Coordinates of N, CA, C and O in Angstrom, one line a residue:
M1 N -39.4 49.0 -1.9 CA -40.5 49.2 -2.8 C -41.6 48.2 -2.6 O -41.3 47.0 -2.3
P2 N -42.8 48.6 -2.6 CA -43.9 47.6 -2.4 C -43.9 46.5 -3.5 O -43.4 46.7 -4.5
D3 N -44.6 45.4 -3.1 CA -44.7 44.3 -4.1 C -45.4 44.9 -5.3 O -46.3 45.7 -5.3
A4 N -45.1 44.3 -6.5 CA -45.7 44.7 -7.7 C -47.2 44.6 -7.7 O -47.9 45.5 -8.2
D5 N -47.7 43.5 -7.1 CA -49.2 43.4 -7.1 C -49.9 44.3 -6.1 O -51.1 44.5 -6.2
A6 N -49.1 44.9 -5.2 CA -49.7 45.8 -4.2 C -49.8 47.2 -4.8 O -50.6 48.0 -4.3
I7 N -49.1 47.5 -5.8 CA -49.1 48.8 -6.4 C -50.3 48.9 -7.4 O -50.4 48.1 -8.2
T8 N -51.1 49.9 -7.2 CA -52.2 50.1 -8.1 C -51.9 51.4 -8.9 O -51.2 52.3 -8.4
N9 N -52.5 51.6 -10.0 CA -52.3 52.9 -10.7 C -52.7 54.0 -9.8 O -53.9 54.1 -9.4
L10 N -51.8 54.9 -9.6 CA -52.0 56.0 -8.7 C -53.1 56.9 -9.1 O -53.9 57.5 -8.3
E11 N -53.3 57.0 -10.5 CA -54.4 57.9 -11.0 C -55.8 57.4 -10.6 O -56.7 58.1 -10.4
Q12 N -55.9 56.0 -10.5 CA -57.2 55.4 -10.1 C -57.5 55.7 -8.7 O -58.7 55.8 -8.3
L13 N -56.5 55.8 -7.8 CA -56.7 55.9 -6.4 C -56.7 57.4 -5.9 O -57.0 57.6 -4.8
K14 N -56.5 58.3 -6.8 CA -56.2 59.7 -6.4 C -57.4 60.3 -5.6 O -58.4 60.7 -6.2
G15 N -57.4 60.2 -4.3 CA -58.3 60.9 -3.5 C -57.6 62.2 -3.0 O -56.4 62.4 -3.3
P16 N -58.2 62.9 -2.1 CA -57.6 64.1 -1.6 C -56.2 63.9 -0.9 O -55.3 64.7 -1.1
A17 N -56.1 62.9 -0.1 CA -54.8 62.7 0.6 C -53.7 62.3 -0.3 O -52.6 62.9 -0.3
L18 N -53.9 61.4 -1.2 CA -52.9 60.9 -2.2 C -52.6 62.1 -3.1 O -51.4 62.3 -3.5
A19 N -53.6 62.8 -3.6 CA -53.4 63.9 -4.5 C -52.5 65.0 -3.9 O -51.6 65.5 -4.5
R20 N -52.8 65.3 -2.6 CA -52.0 66.3 -1.9 C -50.5 65.8 -1.7 O -49.6 66.6 -1.9
L21 N -50.3 64.6 -1.4 CA -49.0 64.0 -1.2 C -48.2 64.1 -2.5 O -47.0 64.4 -2.6
L22 N -48.9 63.7 -3.6 CA -48.2 63.7 -4.9 C -47.9 65.2 -5.4 O -46.9 65.4 -6.0
E23 N -48.8 66.1 -5.1 CA -48.6 67.5 -5.4 C -47.4 68.0 -4.6 O -46.6 68.8 -5.1
W24 N -47.3 67.7 -3.3 CA -46.3 68.1 -2.4 C -44.9 67.6 -2.8 O -44.0 68.3 -3.0
N25 N -44.8 66.2 -3.0 CA -43.5 65.6 -3.4 C -43.8 64.3 -4.0 O -43.9 63.3 -3.3
P26 N -43.8 64.2 -5.3 CA -44.1 62.9 -6.0 C -43.1 61.9 -5.7 O -43.4 60.7 -5.7
G27 N -41.8 62.3 -5.4 CA -40.8 61.3 -5.1 C -40.9 60.7 -3.7 O -40.3 59.6 -3.4
A28 N -41.7 61.3 -2.8 CA -42.0 60.7 -1.5 C -42.9 59.5 -1.6 O -42.9 58.7 -0.7
V29 N -43.8 59.5 -2.6 CA -44.8 58.4 -2.7 C -44.2 57.3 -3.6 O -43.9 57.5 -4.7
Q30 N -44.1 56.1 -3.0 CA -43.6 55.0 -3.7 C -44.6 54.1 -4.3 O -44.3 53.3 -5.1
G31 N -45.9 54.3 -3.9 CA -46.9 53.5 -4.4 C -48.2 53.6 -3.5 O -48.1 54.3 -2.5
A32 N -49.3 53.0 -3.9 CA -50.5 53.0 -3.1 C -51.3 51.8 -3.5 O -51.2 51.3 -4.6
K33 N -52.2 51.5 -2.6 CA -53.2 50.4 -2.9 C -54.4 50.7 -2.0 O -54.4 51.3 -1.0
F34 N -55.6 50.2 -2.5 CA -56.8 50.3 -1.8 C -57.2 48.9 -1.4 O -57.4 48.0 -2.2
Q35 N -57.3 48.7 0.0 CA -57.6 47.4 0.5 C -58.4 47.5 1.8 O -58.1 48.4 2.6
H36 N -59.3 46.6 2.0 CA -60.2 46.7 3.2 C -60.8 48.1 3.4 O -60.9 48.6 4.5
D37 N -61.3 48.6 2.3 CA -61.9 49.9 2.3 C -61.1 51.1 2.9 O -61.6 52.1 3.4
E38 N -59.7 50.9 2.8 CA -58.8 51.9 3.2 C -57.7 52.1 2.2 O -57.2 51.1 1.6
L39 N -57.2 53.3 2.1 CA -56.1 53.6 1.2 C -54.8 53.5 2.0 O -54.7 54.0 3.1
S40 N -53.9 52.7 1.4 CA -52.5 52.6 2.0 C -51.6 53.3 1.0 O -51.6 53.0 -0.2
V41 N -50.7 54.2 1.5 CA -49.8 54.9 0.7 C -48.4 54.6 1.2 O -48.1 54.7 2.4
Y42 N -47.5 54.1 0.3 CA -46.2 53.8 0.6 C -45.3 55.0 0.5 O -45.3 55.7 -0.5
I43 N -44.6 55.4 1.6 CA -43.9 56.6 1.7 C -42.4 56.2 1.8 O -42.0 55.3 2.6
D44 N -41.5 57.0 1.1 CA -40.1 56.8 1.2 C -39.7 57.2 2.7 O -40.2 58.2 3.2
R45 N -38.9 56.4 3.3 CA -38.6 56.7 4.7 C -38.0 58.0 5.0 O -38.1 58.6 6.1
A46 N -37.3 58.6 4.0 CA -36.7 59.9 4.2 C -37.7 61.0 4.4 O -37.4 62.1 4.9
F47 N -39.0 60.8 4.0 CA -40.0 61.8 4.0 C -41.2 61.5 5.0 O -42.2 62.2 5.0
I48 N -41.0 60.5 5.9 CA -42.2 60.2 6.7 C -42.6 61.3 7.6 O -43.8 61.6 7.8
R49 N -41.7 61.9 8.3 CA -42.1 63.0 9.2 C -42.8 64.2 8.5 O -43.8 64.7 8.9
D50 N -42.2 64.6 7.4 CA -42.8 65.7 6.6 C -44.1 65.3 6.0 O -45.0 66.1 6.0
A51 N -44.3 64.1 5.6 CA -45.6 63.6 5.0 C -46.6 63.6 6.1 O -47.8 64.1 5.9
C52 N -46.3 63.1 7.3 CA -47.2 63.1 8.5 C -47.6 64.6 8.8 O -48.8 64.8 9.1
S53 N -46.6 65.5 8.9 CA -46.9 66.9 9.2 C -47.9 67.5 8.2 O -48.8 68.2 8.5
L54 N -47.6 67.2 6.9 CA -48.5 67.7 5.8 C -49.9 67.2 6.0 O -50.9 68.0 6.0
L55 N -50.1 65.9 6.2 CA -51.4 65.3 6.4 C -52.1 65.8 7.6 O -53.4 66.0 7.6
K56 N -51.4 66.1 8.7 CA -52.0 66.6 9.9 C -52.4 68.1 9.7 O -53.5 68.5 10.1
N57 N -51.6 68.9 9.2 CA -51.8 70.3 9.2 C -52.5 70.9 8.0 O -52.9 72.1 8.0
D58 N -52.6 70.1 6.9 CA -53.4 70.6 5.7 C -54.8 70.8 6.1 O -55.5 69.8 6.5
P59 N -55.4 72.0 6.0 CA -56.8 72.3 6.4 C -57.8 71.4 5.6 O -58.9 71.1 6.1
A60 N -57.5 71.0 4.4 CA -58.4 70.2 3.6 C -58.4 68.7 4.0 O -59.3 68.0 3.7
L61 N -57.3 68.3 4.7 CA -57.2 66.9 5.1 C -57.4 66.6 6.5 O -58.2 65.7 6.9
Q62 N -56.8 67.3 7.4 CA -56.9 67.2 8.9 C -56.9 65.8 9.4 O -57.7 65.4 10.2
F63 N -55.8 65.1 9.1 CA -55.5 63.8 9.7 C -54.9 64.1 11.1 O -53.7 64.0 11.3
T64 N -55.7 64.5 12.0 CA -55.2 65.0 13.3 C -55.0 63.9 14.4 O -54.4 64.2 15.4
F65 N -55.4 62.7 14.1 CA -55.3 61.6 15.1 C -54.5 60.5 14.6 O -54.8 59.9 13.5
L66 N -53.5 60.2 15.3 CA -52.6 59.0 15.0 C -53.2 57.9 15.9 O -53.0 57.9 17.1
S67 N -53.8 56.9 15.3 CA -54.4 55.8 16.2 C -53.4 54.7 16.5 O -53.6 54.0 17.5
D68 N -52.4 54.5 15.6 CA -51.5 53.4 15.9 C -50.3 53.5 15.0 O -50.3 54.0 13.9
I69 N -49.2 52.9 15.5 CA -48.0 52.6 14.7 C -47.7 51.2 15.0 O -47.6 50.8 16.2
T70 N -47.5 50.4 14.0 CA -47.1 49.0 14.2 C -46.1 48.6 13.1 O -45.7 49.4 12.3
C71 N -45.7 47.3 13.1 CA -44.7 46.9 12.2 C -45.0 45.5 11.8 O -45.6 44.7 12.5
V72 N -44.5 45.1 10.6 CA -44.7 43.8 10.1 C -43.3 43.3 9.7 O -42.5 44.0 9.1
D73 N -42.9 42.1 10.1 CA -41.7 41.5 9.7 C -41.9 40.5 8.6 O -42.6 39.5 8.7
W74 N -41.4 40.8 7.4 CA -41.6 39.9 6.2 C -40.4 38.9 6.0 O -40.2 38.4 4.9
Y75 N -39.6 38.7 7.0 CA -38.5 37.8 6.9 C -38.9 36.5 6.3 O -40.0 35.9 6.6
P76 N -38.1 35.9 5.4 CA -36.8 36.3 4.9 C -36.8 37.2 3.7 O -35.7 37.5 3.1
N77 N -37.9 37.8 3.4 CA -38.0 38.7 2.2 C -37.3 40.1 2.5 O -37.2 40.5 3.7
E78 N -36.9 40.7 1.5 CA -36.3 42.1 1.6 C -37.1 43.0 0.7 O -37.4 42.6 -0.4
P79 N -37.4 44.2 1.1 CA -37.2 44.8 2.4 C -37.9 44.0 3.5 O -39.1 43.6 3.3
R80 N -37.3 43.9 4.6 CA -37.8 43.0 5.6 C -38.9 43.6 6.4 O -39.9 42.9 6.7
F81 N -38.8 44.8 6.8 CA -39.8 45.4 7.7 C -40.7 46.4 7.0 O -40.3 47.1 6.0
E82 N -41.9 46.5 7.5 CA -42.9 47.5 7.0 C -43.5 48.1 8.3 O -44.2 47.5 9.1
V83 N -43.2 49.4 8.5 CA -43.7 50.2 9.6 C -45.0 50.8 9.1 O -45.1 51.4 8.0
V84 N -46.1 50.6 9.8 CA -47.4 51.0 9.4 C -48.0 52.1 10.4 O -48.1 51.9 11.6
Y85 N -48.5 53.2 9.8 CA -49.1 54.3 10.6 C -50.5 54.4 10.2 O -50.9 54.5 9.0
H86 N -51.4 54.4 11.2 CA -52.8 54.5 11.0 C -53.3 55.9 11.4 O -53.2 56.2 12.6
L87 N -53.8 56.6 10.4 CA -54.2 58.0 10.7 C -55.7 58.1 10.5 O -56.4 57.4 9.8
L88 N -56.3 59.1 11.2 CA -57.7 59.3 11.2 C -58.0 60.8 11.1 O -57.4 61.6 11.9
A89 N -58.8 61.2 10.2 CA -59.4 62.6 10.1 C -60.7 62.5 10.7 O -61.7 62.2 10.0
M90 N -60.8 62.9 11.9 CA -62.1 62.7 12.7 C -63.2 63.6 12.1 O -64.3 63.2 11.9
A91 N -62.9 64.8 11.7 CA -63.9 65.8 11.2 C -64.5 65.2 9.9 O -65.7 65.4 9.6
R92 N -63.7 64.5 9.1 CA -64.1 64.0 7.8 C -64.5 62.6 7.8 O -64.9 62.0 6.8
K93 N -64.2 61.9 8.9 CA -64.4 60.5 9.1 C -63.7 59.7 8.0 O -64.3 58.8 7.4
K94 N -62.5 60.0 7.8 CA -61.6 59.3 6.8 C -60.4 58.7 7.5 O -59.9 59.2 8.4
R95 N -60.0 57.5 7.0 CA -58.8 56.8 7.5 C -57.8 56.8 6.4 O -58.1 56.7 5.2
L96 N -56.5 56.7 6.8 CA -55.4 56.6 5.9 C -54.3 55.8 6.6 O -54.1 55.9 7.7
R97 N -53.8 54.9 5.8 CA -52.7 54.0 6.3 C -51.4 54.4 5.5 O -51.4 54.4 4.3
L98 N -50.3 54.8 6.2 CA -49.0 55.1 5.6 C -48.1 53.9 5.9 O -48.2 53.4 7.0
K99 N -47.3 53.5 4.9 CA -46.4 52.4 5.1 C -45.0 52.8 4.7 O -44.9 53.4 3.7
V100 N -44.0 52.3 5.4 CA -42.6 52.6 5.1 C -41.9 51.2 5.1 O -42.0 50.5 6.1
K101 N -41.3 50.9 4.0 CA -40.5 49.7 3.9 C -39.1 49.9 4.4 O -38.5 51.0 4.1
L102 N -38.5 49.0 5.2 CA -37.2 49.1 5.7 C -36.4 47.8 5.5 O -36.9 46.7 5.7
A103 N -35.1 48.0 5.1 CA -34.3 46.8 4.9 C -33.9 46.2 6.3 O -33.8 46.9 7.3
G104 N -33.7 44.9 6.3 CA -33.4 44.2 7.5 C -32.1 44.6 8.1 O -31.9 44.6 9.3
N105 N -31.1 45.0 7.3 CA -29.8 45.4 7.8 C -29.8 46.9 8.2 O -28.7 47.4 8.7
D106 N -30.8 47.7 8.0 CA -30.9 49.1 8.3 C -32.3 49.5 8.7 O -32.9 50.4 8.1
P107 N -32.8 48.9 9.8 CA -34.2 49.3 10.2 C -34.3 50.5 11.1 O -34.3 50.5 12.3
H108 N -34.2 51.7 10.4 CA -34.4 52.9 11.2 C -35.1 53.9 10.3 O -35.0 53.9 9.1
L109 N -35.8 54.9 10.9 CA -36.4 56.0 10.3 C -36.6 57.1 11.3 O -36.4 56.9 12.5
E110 N -37.1 58.2 10.8 CA -37.2 59.4 11.7 C -38.5 59.3 12.5 O -39.5 58.8 12.1
S111 N -38.4 59.7 13.8 CA -39.5 59.7 14.7 C -40.5 60.8 14.3 O -40.1 61.8 13.7
I112 N -41.8 60.5 14.5 CA -42.8 61.5 14.3 C -43.4 62.0 15.6 O -44.5 62.6 15.5
T113 N -42.7 61.9 16.7 CA -43.1 62.5 17.9 C -43.3 64.0 17.9 O -44.1 64.5 18.7
S114 N -42.6 64.6 17.0 CA -42.7 66.1 16.9 C -44.0 66.5 16.2 O -44.5 67.6 16.4
V115 N -44.6 65.5 15.5 CA -45.9 65.8 14.8 C -47.0 65.3 15.7 O -48.0 66.1 16.0
W116 N -47.0 64.1 16.3 CA -47.9 63.6 17.2 C -47.2 63.1 18.4 O -46.5 62.0 18.4
P117 N -47.2 63.8 19.5 CA -46.5 63.4 20.7 C -46.9 62.0 21.2 O -46.1 61.3 21.8
G118 N -48.1 61.6 20.9 CA -48.6 60.3 21.2 C -47.9 59.1 20.5 O -48.0 58.0 20.9
A119 N -47.1 59.5 19.5 CA -46.3 58.5 18.8 C -45.2 57.9 19.7 O -44.6 56.8 19.4
N120 N -44.9 58.6 20.8 CA -43.8 58.2 21.7 C -43.9 56.7 22.1 O -43.0 55.9 21.9
F121 N -45.0 56.3 22.6 CA -45.2 54.9 23.1 C -45.3 53.9 22.0 O -44.8 52.8 22.1
F122 N -45.9 54.3 20.9 CA -46.0 53.4 19.7 C -44.6 53.1 19.2 O -44.3 52.0 18.8
E123 N -43.8 54.1 19.0 CA -42.5 54.0 18.5 C -41.6 53.1 19.5 O -40.8 52.3 19.0
R124 N -41.8 53.4 20.7 CA -41.0 52.6 21.7 C -41.4 51.1 21.6 O -40.6 50.2 21.7
E125 N -42.7 50.8 21.4 CA -43.2 49.4 21.3 C -42.6 48.8 20.1 O -42.1 47.6 20.1
V126 N -42.6 49.5 18.9 CA -42.0 48.9 17.7 C -40.5 48.7 17.8 O -40.0 47.7 17.4
Y127 N -39.8 49.6 18.5 CA -38.4 49.4 18.8 C -38.2 48.2 19.6 O -37.3 47.4 19.3
D128 N -38.9 48.1 20.7 CA -38.7 47.0 21.7 C -39.0 45.7 21.1 O -38.2 44.7 21.2
L129 N -40.0 45.5 20.3 CA -40.4 44.2 19.8 C -39.9 43.8 18.4 O -39.7 42.7 18.1
F130 N -39.5 44.9 17.6 CA -39.0 44.6 16.3 C -37.6 45.1 16.1 O -36.9 44.7 15.1
G131 N -37.1 46.0 16.9 CA -35.7 46.5 16.7 C -35.6 47.7 15.7 O -34.5 48.0 15.4
V132 N -36.7 48.3 15.3 CA -36.7 49.4 14.4 C -36.3 50.7 15.3 O -37.0 50.9 16.3
R133 N -35.3 51.4 14.8 CA -34.9 52.6 15.6 C -35.5 53.8 15.0 O -35.6 53.9 13.7
F134 N -35.9 54.8 15.8 CA -36.5 56.0 15.4 C -35.6 57.2 15.8 O -35.5 57.5 17.0
S135 N -34.9 57.7 14.8 CA -34.0 58.8 15.1 C -34.8 60.1 15.5 O -35.8 60.4 15.0
G136 N -34.3 60.8 16.5 CA -34.9 61.9 17.1 C -36.0 61.6 18.1 O -36.6 62.6 18.6
H137 N -36.1 60.4 18.5 CA -37.1 60.0 19.5 C -36.6 60.5 20.9 O -35.4 60.3 21.2
P138 N -37.4 61.1 21.7 CA -37.0 61.7 22.9 C -36.5 60.7 24.0 O -35.8 61.0 24.9
N139 N -37.0 59.4 23.9 CA -36.7 58.5 25.0 C -36.8 57.0 24.4 O -37.6 56.2 24.9
L140 N -36.0 56.7 23.4 CA -36.1 55.4 22.8 C -35.5 54.3 23.6 O -34.2 54.2 23.6
R141 N -36.3 53.6 24.4 CA -35.8 52.5 25.2 C -36.9 51.5 25.3 O -38.1 51.8 24.9
R142 N -36.6 50.4 25.9 CA -37.6 49.3 26.0 C -38.8 49.8 26.8 O -38.7 50.6 27.7
I143 N -40.0 49.2 26.4 CA -41.2 49.6 27.1 C -42.0 48.4 27.6 O -42.7 48.5 28.6
L144 N -41.8 47.2 26.9 CA -42.5 46.0 27.4 C -41.6 45.0 27.9 O -42.0 44.3 28.9
M145 N -40.4 44.8 27.3 CA -39.5 43.8 27.8 C -38.5 44.5 28.8 O -38.3 45.7 28.8
P146 N -37.9 43.6 29.7 CA -36.9 44.2 30.6 C -35.7 44.8 29.9 O -35.4 44.4 28.7
E147 N -35.1 45.8 30.5 CA -34.0 46.5 29.8 C -32.9 45.6 29.4 O -32.2 45.8 28.4
D148 N -32.6 44.5 30.1 CA -31.5 43.5 29.8 C -32.0 42.4 28.9 O -31.2 41.5 28.6
W149 N -33.2 42.5 28.3 CA -33.6 41.4 27.4 C -32.8 41.4 26.1 O -32.5 42.5 25.6
E150 N -32.5 40.3 25.6 CA -31.7 40.2 24.4 C -32.6 39.9 23.2 O -33.5 39.1 23.2
G151 N -32.4 40.7 22.2 CA -33.2 40.6 20.9 C -34.5 41.3 21.0 O -34.8 42.0 21.9
H152 N -35.3 41.0 19.9 CA -36.6 41.6 19.7 C -37.6 40.5 19.4 O -37.6 39.9 18.3
P153 N -38.5 40.2 20.3 CA -39.3 39.0 20.3 C -40.3 38.8 19.2 O -40.8 37.7 18.9
L154 N -40.7 39.9 18.5 CA -41.6 39.7 17.4 C -41.0 39.6 16.0 O -41.6 39.5 15.0
R155 N -39.6 39.6 16.0 CA -38.9 39.3 14.7 C -39.1 37.8 14.4 O -39.1 36.9 15.3
K156 N -39.4 37.5 13.2 CA -39.6 36.1 12.8 C -38.4 35.2 13.0 O -38.6 34.0 13.0
D157 N -37.2 35.7 13.0 CA -36.1 34.9 13.3 C -35.7 34.8 14.7 O -34.7 34.2 15.1
Y158 N -36.5 35.3 15.6 CA -36.3 35.2 17.1 C -36.6 33.8 17.5 O -37.7 33.2 17.2
P159 N -35.7 33.2 18.3 CA -36.0 31.8 18.7 C -37.3 31.7 19.6 O -37.5 32.5 20.4
V160 N -38.0 30.6 19.3 CA -39.3 30.4 20.0 C -39.2 30.4 21.5 O -40.0 31.0 22.2
E161 N -38.1 29.8 22.0 CA -37.9 29.8 23.5 C -36.9 30.8 23.9 O -36.4 30.7 25.1
G162 N -36.6 31.8 23.1 CA -35.7 32.8 23.5 C -34.2 32.4 23.4 O -33.9 31.2 23.1
Y163 N -33.3 33.3 23.5 CA -31.9 33.0 23.4 C -31.5 32.3 24.7 O -31.9 32.6 25.8
R164 N -30.6 31.3 24.6 CA -30.1 30.6 25.8 C -28.6 30.9 25.9 O -27.9 31.1 25.1

């Protein structure tokens, strides 16, 4: 669940994307906030692929471009990880940020490569550097670090000089 100060009254933020997500499945939306002139919507991890599919395919929204997937490690806080999806509706010139919180002892969620094939390399990078697993990914393996590398170097508890 997002931090209490990060959640804003959903009625105040209700734009077309948030309104459509709430209409589709209110249980999938865990919260929302408006920051840096962009809307961030917290999605329950069980619904991330379906939410992305809805946002991409809805003719009124058309978030057809996935510009990035990244991750934030909030160690030692729980939930530890926050996977962040940056979406763009080019025709409407609108941006949307989706966020999924993941516990440190269970960092996995469903792959969205079936929605945006370009998510392949973004998900591999998040897996490689943070250790977040994406179920259903067609080729989830390291992309930046050597295959025999131990650990995930962007985790905050990773030793500065690596494992010895």
